XYZ file of N, CA and C in Angstrom:
207
model
N 2.315 -21.760 -17.113
C 1.332 -21.072 -16.285
C 2.057 -20.232 -15.245
N 1.703 -18.976 -15.153
C 2.285 -18.077 -14.155
C 1.268 -17.809 -13.051
N 1.728 -17.865 -11.833
C 0.851 -17.586 -10.694
C 0.507 -16.104 -10.657
N -0.613 -15.789 -10.054
C -1.010 -14.391 -9.907
C 0.008 -13.652 -9.041
N 0.298 -12.427 -9.416
C 1.243 -11.624 -8.652
C 0.604 -10.372 -8.088
N -0.553 -10.001 -8.541
C -1.190 -8.786 -8.044
C -0.609 -7.559 -8.707
N -0.938 -6.426 -8.180
C -0.461 -5.172 -8.727
C 0.454 -4.503 -7.718
N 1.570 -4.041 -8.186
C 2.497 -3.337 -7.310
C 2.054 -1.899 -7.113
N 2.577 -1.278 -6.090
C 2.262 0.119 -5.825
C 3.572 0.899 -5.805
N 3.532 2.083 -6.340
C 4.698 2.953 -6.299
C 4.621 3.745 -4.987
N 5.229 3.213 -3.959
C 5.162 3.832 -2.632
C 5.720 5.249 -2.637
N 6.796 5.456 -3.372
C 7.442 6.769 -3.339
C 6.484 7.869 -3.799
N 5.839 7.682 -4.938
C 4.894 8.699 -5.422
C 3.728 8.872 -4.457
N 3.224 7.771 -3.951
C 2.083 7.804 -3.037
C 2.431 8.521 -1.731
N 3.579 8.198 -1.154
C 3.955 8.743 0.149
C 4.502 10.163 0.084
N 4.780 10.663 -1.101
C 5.231 12.047 -1.250
C 4.072 13.014 -1.464
N 2.855 12.494 -1.557
C 1.691 13.369 -1.686
C 1.561 14.222 -0.427
N 0.995 15.413 -0.561
C 0.879 16.338 0.573
C 0.086 15.742 1.723
N -1.003 15.037 1.415
C -1.803 14.457 2.492
C -1.035 13.379 3.249
N -0.215 12.624 2.547
C 0.573 11.591 3.217
C 1.724 12.213 4.012
N 2.305 13.295 3.519
C 3.343 14.012 4.263
C 2.762 14.572 5.559
N 1.545 15.085 5.474
C 0.868 15.601 6.667
C 0.695 14.499 7.706
N 0.230 13.324 7.274
C 0.054 12.201 8.209
C 1.379 11.798 8.837
N 2.426 11.730 8.020
C 3.733 11.331 8.548
C 4.194 12.315 9.618
N 4.066 13.601 9.349
C 4.472 14.613 10.332
C 3.634 14.505 11.597
N 2.345 14.293 11.427
C 1.440 14.174 12.575
C 1.847 13.004 13.480
N 2.173 11.876 12.887
C 2.469 10.687 13.675
C 3.935 10.540 14.066
N 4.764 11.505 13.711
C 6.144 11.484 14.205
C 6.383 12.610 15.206
N 5.330 13.314 15.587
C 5.458 14.321 16.643
C 5.710 13.615 17.969
N 6.398 14.300 18.861
C 6.770 13.682 20.136
C 5.574 13.326 21.005
N 4.437 13.961 20.805
C 3.270 13.662 21.634
C 2.369 12.591 21.029
N 2.749 11.999 19.900
C 1.926 10.933 19.320
C 2.091 9.653 20.144
N 1.065 8.852 20.160
C 1.065 7.657 21.011
C 2.114 6.629 20.615
N 2.464 6.566 19.343
C 3.458 5.563 18.927
C 4.818 5.838 19.568
N 5.055 7.090 19.939
C 6.333 7.433 20.582
C 6.437 6.854 21.988
N 5.332 6.332 22.522
C 5.388 5.603 23.792
C 6.009 4.227 23.596
N 6.032 3.758 22.357
C 6.537 2.421 22.044
C 7.858 2.453 21.286
N 8.021 3.466 20.437
C 9.221 3.585 19.606
C 9.777 4.993 19.785
N 11.054 5.089 20.044
C 11.708 6.382 20.238
C 11.549 7.253 19.000
N 11.150 8.499 19.211
C 10.901 9.444 18.114
C 12.128 9.631 17.232
N 13.296 9.734 17.822
C 14.529 9.905 17.026
C 14.810 8.689 16.156
N 14.504 7.515 16.671
C 14.686 6.287 15.902
C 13.750 6.272 14.701
N 12.509 6.657 14.920
C 11.528 6.713 13.828
C 12.049 7.628 12.725
N 12.452 8.815 13.098
C 12.906 9.793 12.100
C 14.192 9.328 11.400
N 15.089 8.708 12.163
C 16.345 8.238 11.577
C 16.084 7.185 10.497
N 15.147 6.314 10.743
C 14.854 5.233 9.806
C 13.981 5.706 8.645
N 13.012 6.568 8.925
C 11.972 6.838 7.931
C 11.988 8.201 7.255
N 12.765 9.152 7.722
C 12.680 10.502 7.157
C 12.888 10.548 5.647
N 13.807 9.807 5.121
C 14.041 9.818 3.673
C 13.678 8.489 3.037
N 12.868 7.722 3.717
C 12.480 6.404 3.235
C 11.027 6.449 2.776
N 10.818 6.227 1.500
C 9.458 6.259 0.954
C 9.036 4.876 0.480
N 9.466 3.862 1.180
C 9.146 2.491 0.799
C 7.976 1.983 1.626
N 7.747 0.704 1.546
C 6.670 0.090 2.319
C 6.910 0.223 3.824
N 8.154 0.437 4.252
C 8.429 0.622 5.686
C 7.670 1.834 6.224
N 7.689 2.928 5.463
C 6.983 4.127 5.917
C 5.479 3.874 5.918
N 4.973 3.194 4.908
C 3.544 2.885 4.848
C 3.147 2.004 6.031
N 3.932 0.985 6.325
C 3.645 0.103 7.463
C 3.690 0.873 8.773
N 4.657 1.783 8.906
C 4.728 2.619 10.097
C 3.460 3.451 10.251
N 3.014 4.080 9.161
C 1.805 4.906 9.236
C 0.593 4.085 9.640
N 0.453 2.907 9.078
C -0.672 2.033 9.448
C -0.622 1.688 10.927
N 0.548 1.330 11.421
C 0.711 1.001 12.839
C 0.435 2.219 13.719
N 0.975 3.370 13.342
C 0.795 4.591 14.137
C -0.684 4.974 14.220
N -1.383 4.886 13.117
C -2.818 5.213 13.111
C -3.583 4.216 13.965
N -3.232 2.937 13.866
C -3.912 1.918 14.666
C -3.693 2.180 16.156
N -2.437 2.451 16.534
C -2.135 2.729 17.948
C -2.888 3.967 18.425
N -2.916 4.993 17.613
C -3.600 6.245 17.980
C -5.091 5.994 18.250
N -5.697 5.122 17.479
C -7.133 4.869 17.588
C -7.512 3.754 18.568
N -6.532 2.941 18.969
C -6.878 1.759 19.768
C -6.160 1.652 21.104
N -5.432 2.671 21.515
C -4.779 2.596 22.830
C -5.174 3.784 23.677
């Protein structure tokens, strides 16, 4: 018996879509609220060429901060 594993997502294809690129650029601008918590240069250094779940998690956090702070 194998336990359920769910379905994986191809983050790279998903995060390279134009709409997702737009969101990433929007939330890495220096005037975005997440930059009050995380240095903009640090964000770009870690995520600019990273299309893994790290970028997706960052976007979720950035959107949440933008809407709730």
